Amino acid sequence: MGTVLGAMRNVRWHELQHAYGSASQVPGVLSRIAWGDAPTSDEALSDLERWISTPPVFDSTAATVPFLWELAATDTVRDRAGVLDLLATILAAGNAEHPAWTRAAHDAVAAGRATAALLAAAPDTPEAGGASAARTVRAAATRLLAAIDRHACPACAGLPPRGAQVR
């Protein structure tokens, strides 16, 4: 797997669930997004969106988000804008029956804010797929940045940031 997505092996995917059952297939789908040709990558991104974020989030969603941020920041990924749009979809989604899953997924998306800011300001480079691809990524990153900054939902409202000291 190399360094991109290398930490996937540290997640107990078989213990997590997505919309259709075990999340054990998620690493393969993330790999197809990272290294697949355009049709393969597009299909994998669509599958992942259905599995982890449409309409509710699942316990596998928060585990998947750091890898989505990694893919969004990797120049060789074909549809980085689509990955950023999936992160925005996750931020907008929730699960009323499992607010902790919602909070964890939203926290994971918000944790990547610095990456979104870098992508929103990135210049056009040949490595990023040229001017048109770079503009598409910048636009998606800018939209996601705005969504993170204005995010408010019942699962996240009024709670201290995860890891904050409560007195």
Short mmCIF file of N, CA and C in Angstrom, two decimals:
data_model
loop_
_atom_site.label_atom_id
_atom_site.label_comp_id
_atom_site.label_asym_id
_atom_site.label_seq_id
_atom_site.Cartn_x
_atom_site.Cartn_y
_atom_site.Cartn_z
N MET A 1 0.80 -1.19 0.00
CA MET A 1 0.00 0.00 0.00
C MET A 1 0.85 1.26 0.00
N GLY A 2 2.10 1.20 0.36
CA GLY A 2 2.92 2.39 0.40
C GLY A 2 2.53 3.27 1.58
N THR A 3 2.92 4.54 1.50
CA THR A 3 2.62 5.42 2.60
C THR A 3 1.20 5.98 2.53
N VAL A 4 0.67 6.18 1.32
CA VAL A 4 -0.71 6.65 1.21
C VAL A 4 -1.63 5.52 1.67
N LEU A 5 -2.46 5.80 2.61
CA LEU A 5 -3.42 4.85 3.19
C LEU A 5 -2.76 3.72 3.97
N GLY A 6 -1.48 3.84 4.27
CA GLY A 6 -0.78 2.77 4.98
C GLY A 6 -1.35 2.46 6.36
N ALA A 7 -1.92 3.46 7.02
CA ALA A 7 -2.45 3.26 8.36
C ALA A 7 -3.80 2.54 8.37
N MET A 8 -4.36 2.27 7.21
CA MET A 8 -5.66 1.56 7.17
C MET A 8 -5.61 0.23 7.88
N ARG A 9 -4.46 -0.39 7.84
CA ARG A 9 -4.33 -1.72 8.45
C ARG A 9 -4.47 -1.66 9.98
N ASN A 10 -4.39 -0.46 10.56
CA ASN A 10 -4.51 -0.30 12.00
C ASN A 10 -5.96 -0.17 12.48
N VAL A 11 -6.90 -0.12 11.55
CA VAL A 11 -8.32 0.02 11.89
C VAL A 11 -8.96 -1.35 11.86
N ARG A 12 -9.79 -1.65 12.83
CA ARG A 12 -10.50 -2.94 12.89
C ARG A 12 -11.81 -2.82 12.10
N TRP A 13 -11.68 -2.74 10.79
CA TRP A 13 -12.81 -2.49 9.91
C TRP A 13 -13.91 -3.53 10.08
N HIS A 14 -13.55 -4.77 10.33
CA HIS A 14 -14.55 -5.84 10.46
C HIS A 14 -15.45 -5.64 11.68
N GLU A 15 -15.04 -4.79 12.62
CA GLU A 15 -15.86 -4.52 13.80
C GLU A 15 -16.79 -3.31 13.60
N LEU A 16 -16.62 -2.63 12.49
CA LEU A 16 -17.41 -1.44 12.20
C LEU A 16 -18.49 -1.76 11.17
N GLN A 17 -19.51 -0.89 11.12
CA GLN A 17 -20.63 -1.10 10.20
C GLN A 17 -20.78 0.10 9.27
N HIS A 18 -21.31 -0.18 8.07
CA HIS A 18 -21.76 0.88 7.19
C HIS A 18 -23.21 0.56 6.83
N ALA A 19 -23.79 1.27 5.90
CA ALA A 19 -25.22 1.15 5.59
C ALA A 19 -25.65 -0.26 5.22
N TYR A 20 -24.74 -1.07 4.69
CA TYR A 20 -25.12 -2.39 4.19
C TYR A 20 -24.46 -3.54 4.94
N GLY A 21 -23.85 -3.25 6.10
CA GLY A 21 -23.24 -4.33 6.88
C GLY A 21 -21.81 -4.00 7.30
N SER A 22 -20.99 -5.01 7.31
CA SER A 22 -19.62 -4.88 7.77
C SER A 22 -18.83 -3.89 6.91
N ALA A 23 -18.00 -3.09 7.58
CA ALA A 23 -17.15 -2.13 6.88
C ALA A 23 -15.84 -2.74 6.42
N SER A 24 -15.73 -4.06 6.43
CA SER A 24 -14.48 -4.70 6.05
C SER A 24 -14.07 -4.42 4.61
N GLN A 25 -15.01 -3.98 3.76
CA GLN A 25 -14.69 -3.67 2.36
C GLN A 25 -14.17 -2.25 2.18
N VAL A 26 -14.27 -1.40 3.18
CA VAL A 26 -13.89 0.00 3.05
C VAL A 26 -12.44 0.18 2.62
N PRO A 27 -11.46 -0.54 3.17
CA PRO A 27 -10.08 -0.34 2.71
C PRO A 27 -9.90 -0.58 1.21
N GLY A 28 -10.55 -1.58 0.67
CA GLY A 28 -10.45 -1.83 -0.76
C GLY A 28 -11.05 -0.71 -1.59
N VAL A 29 -12.14 -0.15 -1.11
CA VAL A 29 -12.78 0.96 -1.81
C VAL A 29 -11.89 2.21 -1.74
N LEU A 30 -11.32 2.48 -0.59
CA LEU A 30 -10.40 3.61 -0.48
C LEU A 30 -9.20 3.43 -1.41
N SER A 31 -8.70 2.22 -1.52
CA SER A 31 -7.59 1.94 -2.42
C SER A 31 -7.98 2.17 -3.88
N ARG A 32 -9.21 1.80 -4.24
CA ARG A 32 -9.67 2.05 -5.61
C ARG A 32 -9.80 3.53 -5.90
N ILE A 33 -10.19 4.31 -4.90
CA ILE A 33 -10.24 5.77 -5.07
C ILE A 33 -8.82 6.30 -5.27
N ALA A 34 -7.87 5.78 -4.51
CA ALA A 34 -6.49 6.27 -4.56
C ALA A 34 -5.79 5.91 -5.86
N TRP A 35 -5.97 4.69 -6.34
CA TRP A 35 -5.15 4.21 -7.45
C TRP A 35 -5.92 3.75 -8.67
N GLY A 36 -7.24 3.78 -8.63
CA GLY A 36 -8.01 3.30 -9.76
C GLY A 36 -8.00 4.26 -10.94
N ASP A 37 -8.33 3.72 -12.12
CA ASP A 37 -8.53 4.60 -13.27
C ASP A 37 -9.81 5.40 -13.02
N ALA A 38 -10.14 6.31 -13.92
CA ALA A 38 -11.26 7.23 -13.68
C ALA A 38 -12.58 6.50 -13.40
N PRO A 39 -13.00 5.52 -14.23
CA PRO A 39 -14.27 4.85 -13.93
C PRO A 39 -14.25 4.08 -12.61
N THR A 40 -13.13 3.43 -12.32
CA THR A 40 -13.00 2.66 -11.08
C THR A 40 -13.05 3.58 -9.87
N SER A 41 -12.32 4.67 -9.95
CA SER A 41 -12.28 5.63 -8.86
C SER A 41 -13.66 6.27 -8.64
N ASP A 42 -14.34 6.64 -9.72
CA ASP A 42 -15.67 7.24 -9.61
C ASP A 42 -16.66 6.27 -8.97
N GLU A 43 -16.63 5.01 -9.39
CA GLU A 43 -17.53 4.00 -8.84
C GLU A 43 -17.24 3.79 -7.35
N ALA A 44 -15.96 3.73 -7.00
CA ALA A 44 -15.58 3.52 -5.60
C ALA A 44 -16.03 4.70 -4.73
N LEU A 45 -15.87 5.91 -5.22
CA LEU A 45 -16.30 7.09 -4.46
C LEU A 45 -17.81 7.07 -4.26
N SER A 46 -18.54 6.69 -5.29
CA SER A 46 -20.00 6.58 -5.19
C SER A 46 -20.40 5.50 -4.19
N ASP A 47 -19.74 4.35 -4.25
CA ASP A 47 -20.01 3.27 -3.29
C ASP A 47 -19.77 3.74 -1.86
N LEU A 48 -18.65 4.39 -1.65
CA LEU A 48 -18.30 4.84 -0.30
C LEU A 48 -19.32 5.85 0.22
N GLU A 49 -19.76 6.74 -0.64
CA GLU A 49 -20.77 7.71 -0.21
C GLU A 49 -22.05 7.01 0.23
N ARG A 50 -22.50 6.02 -0.52
CA ARG A 50 -23.70 5.27 -0.13
C ARG A 50 -23.49 4.50 1.16
N TRP A 51 -22.31 3.96 1.35
CA TRP A 51 -22.04 3.11 2.50
C TRP A 51 -21.92 3.88 3.81
N ILE A 52 -21.25 5.04 3.79
CA ILE A 52 -20.91 5.67 5.07
C ILE A 52 -21.61 6.99 5.36
N SER A 53 -22.34 7.56 4.39
CA SER A 53 -22.87 8.89 4.69
C SER A 53 -24.27 9.19 4.18
N THR A 54 -24.89 8.29 3.48
CA THR A 54 -26.18 8.63 2.89
C THR A 54 -27.26 7.70 3.39
N PRO A 55 -28.28 8.19 4.08
CA PRO A 55 -28.36 9.51 4.69
C PRO A 55 -27.67 9.58 6.05
N PRO A 56 -27.71 8.54 6.90
CA PRO A 56 -27.05 8.71 8.20
C PRO A 56 -25.56 8.36 8.13
N VAL A 57 -24.85 8.78 9.16
CA VAL A 57 -23.47 8.34 9.32
C VAL A 57 -23.48 7.07 10.17
N PHE A 58 -22.39 6.34 10.11
CA PHE A 58 -22.26 5.07 10.83
C PHE A 58 -20.98 5.09 11.65
N ASP A 59 -20.75 4.05 12.43
CA ASP A 59 -19.53 4.02 13.23
C ASP A 59 -18.28 3.97 12.34
N SER A 60 -18.42 3.46 11.13
CA SER A 60 -17.27 3.41 10.21
C SER A 60 -16.96 4.76 9.59
N THR A 61 -17.90 5.70 9.65
CA THR A 61 -17.69 6.99 9.00
C THR A 61 -16.50 7.73 9.61
N ALA A 62 -16.47 7.86 10.93
CA ALA A 62 -15.38 8.59 11.58
C ALA A 62 -14.04 7.91 11.32
N ALA A 63 -14.02 6.59 11.23
CA ALA A 63 -12.78 5.87 10.95
C ALA A 63 -12.30 6.11 9.52
N THR A 64 -13.22 6.38 8.62
CA THR A 64 -12.90 6.58 7.21
C THR A 64 -12.42 7.99 6.91
N VAL A 65 -12.92 8.97 7.64
CA VAL A 65 -12.65 10.38 7.33
C VAL A 65 -11.16 10.72 7.27
N PRO A 66 -10.31 10.29 8.20
CA PRO A 66 -8.88 10.65 8.08
C PRO A 66 -8.26 10.17 6.76
N PHE A 67 -8.72 9.04 6.27
CA PHE A 67 -8.20 8.54 5.00
C PHE A 67 -8.73 9.35 3.82
N LEU A 68 -9.95 9.85 3.95
CA LEU A 68 -10.48 10.75 2.92
C LEU A 68 -9.66 12.04 2.88
N TRP A 69 -9.30 12.56 4.04
CA TRP A 69 -8.43 13.75 4.07
C TRP A 69 -7.09 13.45 3.41
N GLU A 70 -6.56 12.27 3.67
CA GLU A 70 -5.28 11.88 3.06
C GLU A 70 -5.42 11.82 1.54
N LEU A 71 -6.52 11.26 1.06
CA LEU A 71 -6.74 11.19 -0.39
C LEU A 71 -6.92 12.59 -0.99
N ALA A 72 -7.65 13.44 -0.30
CA ALA A 72 -7.87 14.81 -0.80
C ALA A 72 -6.56 15.57 -0.95
N ALA A 73 -5.59 15.26 -0.11
CA ALA A 73 -4.30 15.96 -0.13
C ALA A 73 -3.28 15.31 -1.06
N THR A 74 -3.62 14.21 -1.70
CA THR A 74 -2.69 13.47 -2.55
C THR A 74 -2.92 13.84 -4.01
N ASP A 75 -1.93 14.48 -4.62
CA ASP A 75 -2.06 14.99 -5.99
C ASP A 75 -2.45 13.93 -7.01
N THR A 76 -2.05 12.69 -6.81
CA THR A 76 -2.30 11.66 -7.83
C THR A 76 -3.71 11.07 -7.77
N VAL A 77 -4.49 11.42 -6.77
CA VAL A 77 -5.88 10.94 -6.68
C VAL A 77 -6.68 11.66 -7.75
N ARG A 78 -7.42 10.91 -8.56
CA ARG A 78 -8.11 11.46 -9.73
C ARG A 78 -9.24 12.43 -9.40
N ASP A 79 -10.03 12.14 -8.38
CA ASP A 79 -11.18 12.99 -8.08
C ASP A 79 -11.08 13.55 -6.67
N ARG A 80 -10.09 14.39 -6.47
CA ARG A 80 -9.90 15.00 -5.16
C ARG A 80 -11.09 15.89 -4.80
N ALA A 81 -11.65 16.57 -5.77
CA ALA A 81 -12.83 17.40 -5.51
C ALA A 81 -14.00 16.54 -5.05
N GLY A 82 -14.15 15.37 -5.64
CA GLY A 82 -15.21 14.44 -5.22
C GLY A 82 -15.00 13.96 -3.80
N VAL A 83 -13.76 13.74 -3.42
CA VAL A 83 -13.44 13.34 -2.04
C VAL A 83 -13.81 14.48 -1.08
N LEU A 84 -13.46 15.71 -1.45
CA LEU A 84 -13.82 16.86 -0.61
C LEU A 84 -15.33 17.02 -0.52
N ASP A 85 -16.03 16.79 -1.62
CA ASP A 85 -17.50 16.86 -1.59
C ASP A 85 -18.08 15.78 -0.69
N LEU A 86 -17.47 14.59 -0.67
CA LEU A 86 -17.93 13.54 0.23
C LEU A 86 -17.72 13.97 1.69
N LEU A 87 -16.60 14.61 1.98
CA LEU A 87 -16.38 15.11 3.34
C LEU A 87 -17.45 16.13 3.73
N ALA A 88 -17.85 16.97 2.79
CA ALA A 88 -18.92 17.94 3.06
C ALA A 88 -20.25 17.23 3.30
N THR A 89 -20.51 16.18 2.54
CA THR A 89 -21.73 15.38 2.73
C THR A 89 -21.74 14.76 4.12
N ILE A 90 -20.62 14.23 4.55
CA ILE A 90 -20.51 13.64 5.89
C ILE A 90 -20.78 14.70 6.96
N LEU A 91 -20.24 15.89 6.76
CA LEU A 91 -20.44 16.96 7.74
C LEU A 91 -21.91 17.36 7.83
N ALA A 92 -22.63 17.24 6.74
CA ALA A 92 -24.06 17.60 6.72
C ALA A 92 -24.95 16.46 7.20
N ALA A 93 -24.43 15.25 7.21
CA ALA A 93 -25.22 14.07 7.58
C ALA A 93 -25.21 13.87 9.09
N GLY A 94 -26.10 13.04 9.55
CA GLY A 94 -26.15 12.72 10.97
C GLY A 94 -26.83 11.38 11.17
N ASN A 95 -26.97 11.01 12.42
CA ASN A 95 -27.67 9.79 12.77
C ASN A 95 -28.34 10.04 14.12
N ALA A 96 -29.63 10.35 14.06
CA ALA A 96 -30.37 10.72 15.28
C ALA A 96 -30.34 9.62 16.34
N GLU A 97 -30.27 8.37 15.92
CA GLU A 97 -30.24 7.27 16.88
C GLU A 97 -28.87 7.07 17.51
N HIS A 98 -27.84 7.61 16.86
CA HIS A 98 -26.46 7.47 17.36
C HIS A 98 -25.75 8.81 17.28
N PRO A 99 -26.10 9.76 18.16
CA PRO A 99 -25.47 11.08 18.09
C PRO A 99 -23.95 11.03 18.30
N ALA A 100 -23.46 10.05 19.02
CA ALA A 100 -22.01 9.94 19.21
C ALA A 100 -21.31 9.65 17.88
N TRP A 101 -21.93 8.85 17.02
CA TRP A 101 -21.35 8.58 15.69
C TRP A 101 -21.33 9.87 14.88
N THR A 102 -22.42 10.63 14.98
CA THR A 102 -22.50 11.90 14.25
C THR A 102 -21.39 12.82 14.74
N ARG A 103 -21.28 12.98 16.05
CA ARG A 103 -20.27 13.87 16.63
C ARG A 103 -18.87 13.43 16.22
N ALA A 104 -18.59 12.13 16.27
CA ALA A 104 -17.26 11.64 15.91
C ALA A 104 -16.96 11.90 14.43
N ALA A 105 -17.94 11.69 13.57
CA ALA A 105 -17.74 11.93 12.13
C ALA A 105 -17.52 13.42 11.86
N HIS A 106 -18.33 14.26 12.50
CA HIS A 106 -18.19 15.71 12.29
C HIS A 106 -16.86 16.21 12.85
N ASP A 107 -16.45 15.70 14.02
CA ASP A 107 -15.15 16.08 14.58
C ASP A 107 -14.02 15.68 13.64
N ALA A 108 -14.13 14.50 13.04
CA ALA A 108 -13.09 14.03 12.12
C ALA A 108 -13.01 14.92 10.88
N VAL A 109 -14.16 15.35 10.37
CA VAL A 109 -14.14 16.26 9.23
C VAL A 109 -13.52 17.59 9.65
N ALA A 110 -13.96 18.14 10.77
CA ALA A 110 -13.44 19.43 11.23
C ALA A 110 -11.93 19.36 11.52
N ALA A 111 -11.45 18.21 11.93
CA ALA A 111 -10.02 18.06 12.22
C ALA A 111 -9.15 18.27 10.98
N GLY A 112 -9.73 18.13 9.82
CA GLY A 112 -8.98 18.34 8.58
C GLY A 112 -9.07 19.75 8.03
N ARG A 113 -9.57 20.68 8.83
CA ARG A 113 -9.76 22.05 8.35
C ARG A 113 -8.48 22.64 7.76
N ALA A 114 -7.34 22.40 8.39
CA ALA A 114 -6.08 22.95 7.89
C ALA A 114 -5.76 22.42 6.50
N THR A 115 -6.08 21.17 6.24
CA THR A 115 -5.88 20.61 4.90
C THR A 115 -6.79 21.30 3.90
N ALA A 116 -8.04 21.52 4.27
CA ALA A 116 -8.96 22.22 3.38
C ALA A 116 -8.44 23.62 3.07
N ALA A 117 -7.91 24.30 4.08
CA ALA A 117 -7.39 25.65 3.87
C ALA A 117 -6.20 25.64 2.90
N LEU A 118 -5.32 24.66 3.05
CA LEU A 118 -4.17 24.54 2.13
C LEU A 118 -4.66 24.27 0.70
N LEU A 119 -5.63 23.37 0.56
CA LEU A 119 -6.14 23.04 -0.77
C LEU A 119 -6.88 24.22 -1.39
N ALA A 120 -7.56 25.00 -0.57
CA ALA A 120 -8.29 26.17 -1.07
C ALA A 120 -7.33 27.23 -1.60
N ALA A 121 -6.11 27.24 -1.10
CA ALA A 121 -5.11 28.24 -1.51
C ALA A 121 -4.05 27.68 -2.46
N ALA A 122 -4.18 26.43 -2.86
CA ALA A 122 -3.15 25.78 -3.68
C ALA A 122 -3.07 26.39 -5.07
N PRO A 123 -1.86 26.56 -5.59
CA PRO A 123 -1.69 27.08 -6.95
C PRO A 123 -1.93 25.99 -7.99
N ASP A 124 -2.06 26.39 -9.23
CA ASP A 124 -2.17 25.44 -10.34
C ASP A 124 -0.79 24.81 -10.55
N THR A 125 -0.74 23.48 -10.54
CA THR A 125 0.52 22.78 -10.79
C THR A 125 0.25 21.59 -11.69
N PRO A 126 1.23 21.19 -12.48
CA PRO A 126 1.05 19.99 -13.31
C PRO A 126 0.77 18.75 -12.47
N GLU A 127 1.37 18.67 -11.25
CA GLU A 127 1.17 17.51 -10.38
C GLU A 127 -0.28 17.43 -9.91
N ALA A 128 -0.95 18.57 -9.81
CA ALA A 128 -2.33 18.60 -9.34
C ALA A 128 -3.32 18.37 -10.47
N GLY A 129 -2.83 18.03 -11.65
CA GLY A 129 -3.71 17.72 -12.77
C GLY A 129 -3.98 18.90 -13.68
N GLY A 130 -3.23 19.99 -13.50
CA GLY A 130 -3.39 21.15 -14.37
C GLY A 130 -4.32 22.19 -13.78
N ALA A 131 -4.49 23.28 -14.53
CA ALA A 131 -5.25 24.43 -14.04
C ALA A 131 -6.70 24.09 -13.75
N SER A 132 -7.35 23.39 -14.64
CA SER A 132 -8.77 23.08 -14.46
C SER A 132 -9.01 22.20 -13.25
N ALA A 133 -8.21 21.15 -13.10
CA ALA A 133 -8.35 20.25 -11.94
C ALA A 133 -8.04 21.00 -10.65
N ALA A 134 -7.03 21.84 -10.67
CA ALA A 134 -6.67 22.60 -9.47
C ALA A 134 -7.79 23.56 -9.08
N ARG A 135 -8.42 24.19 -10.07
CA ARG A 135 -9.55 25.10 -9.77
C ARG A 135 -10.71 24.32 -9.16
N THR A 136 -10.98 23.13 -9.67
CA THR A 136 -12.07 22.31 -9.15
C THR A 136 -11.80 21.91 -7.70
N VAL A 137 -10.57 21.53 -7.41
CA VAL A 137 -10.19 21.17 -6.04
C VAL A 137 -10.28 22.40 -5.14
N ARG A 138 -9.78 23.54 -5.61
CA ARG A 138 -9.85 24.77 -4.81
C ARG A 138 -11.30 25.13 -4.49
N ALA A 139 -12.18 25.01 -5.49
CA ALA A 139 -13.59 25.35 -5.27
C ALA A 139 -14.22 24.41 -4.25
N ALA A 140 -13.96 23.11 -4.37
CA ALA A 140 -14.51 22.13 -3.42
C ALA A 140 -13.95 22.37 -2.02
N ALA A 141 -12.67 22.67 -1.93
CA ALA A 141 -12.05 22.93 -0.63
C ALA A 141 -12.62 24.20 0.00
N THR A 142 -12.86 25.21 -0.81
CA THR A 142 -13.43 26.46 -0.31
C THR A 142 -14.85 26.23 0.23
N ARG A 143 -15.65 25.45 -0.51
CA ARG A 143 -17.00 25.12 -0.04
C ARG A 143 -16.95 24.36 1.28
N LEU A 144 -16.05 23.37 1.36
CA LEU A 144 -15.93 22.57 2.58
C LEU A 144 -15.45 23.43 3.74
N LEU A 145 -14.51 24.30 3.50
CA LEU A 145 -14.03 25.20 4.54
C LEU A 145 -15.18 26.04 5.10
N ALA A 146 -15.99 26.58 4.23
CA ALA A 146 -17.15 27.37 4.67
C ALA A 146 -18.11 26.51 5.48
N ALA A 147 -18.33 25.27 5.04
CA ALA A 147 -19.24 24.37 5.76
C ALA A 147 -18.69 24.04 7.15
N ILE A 148 -17.40 23.82 7.24
CA ILE A 148 -16.78 23.54 8.56
C ILE A 148 -16.94 24.76 9.47
N ASP A 149 -16.66 25.92 8.94
CA ASP A 149 -16.70 27.14 9.76
C ASP A 149 -18.11 27.49 10.24
N ARG A 150 -19.12 27.14 9.49
CA ARG A 150 -20.49 27.49 9.91
C ARG A 150 -21.25 26.28 10.47
N HIS A 151 -20.56 25.17 10.66
CA HIS A 151 -21.23 23.93 11.09
C HIS A 151 -21.88 24.07 12.45
N ALA A 152 -23.12 23.65 12.51
CA ALA A 152 -23.86 23.55 13.76
C ALA A 152 -24.91 22.47 13.56
N CYS A 153 -24.99 21.55 14.47
CA CYS A 153 -26.01 20.51 14.41
C CYS A 153 -26.33 20.09 15.84
N PRO A 154 -27.45 19.43 16.05
CA PRO A 154 -27.82 19.03 17.41
C PRO A 154 -26.76 18.15 18.10
N ALA A 155 -26.09 17.29 17.34
CA ALA A 155 -25.10 16.40 17.95
C ALA A 155 -23.85 17.15 18.39
N CYS A 156 -23.55 18.27 17.73
CA CYS A 156 -22.33 19.01 18.02
C CYS A 156 -22.58 20.28 18.83
N ALA A 157 -23.80 20.78 18.80
CA ALA A 157 -24.10 22.06 19.46
C ALA A 157 -24.01 21.95 20.98
N GLY A 158 -23.42 22.94 21.57
CA GLY A 158 -23.40 23.05 23.02
C GLY A 158 -22.45 22.10 23.72
N LEU A 159 -21.74 21.29 22.99
CA LEU A 159 -20.79 20.38 23.62
C LEU A 159 -19.40 20.96 23.49
N PRO A 160 -18.55 20.74 24.48
CA PRO A 160 -17.17 21.22 24.34
C PRO A 160 -16.48 20.42 23.24
N PRO A 161 -15.46 21.01 22.59
CA PRO A 161 -14.72 20.25 21.59
C PRO A 161 -14.19 18.95 22.18
N ARG A 162 -14.18 17.90 21.39
CA ARG A 162 -13.68 16.61 21.83
C ARG A 162 -12.25 16.78 22.35
N GLY A 163 -12.00 16.26 23.52
CA GLY A 163 -10.68 16.34 24.12
C GLY A 163 -10.46 17.58 24.99
N ALA A 164 -11.44 18.48 25.01
CA ALA A 164 -11.30 19.69 25.84
C ALA A 164 -11.47 19.34 27.31
N GLN A 165 -10.81 20.09 28.15
CA GLN A 165 -10.93 19.91 29.59
C GLN A 165 -12.28 20.45 30.06
N VAL A 166 -13.04 19.66 30.79
CA VAL A 166 -14.31 20.10 31.35
C VAL A 166 -14.08 20.28 32.84
N ARG A 167 -14.44 21.47 33.36
CA ARG A 167 -14.22 21.77 34.78
C ARG A 167 -15.47 21.67 35.56
#
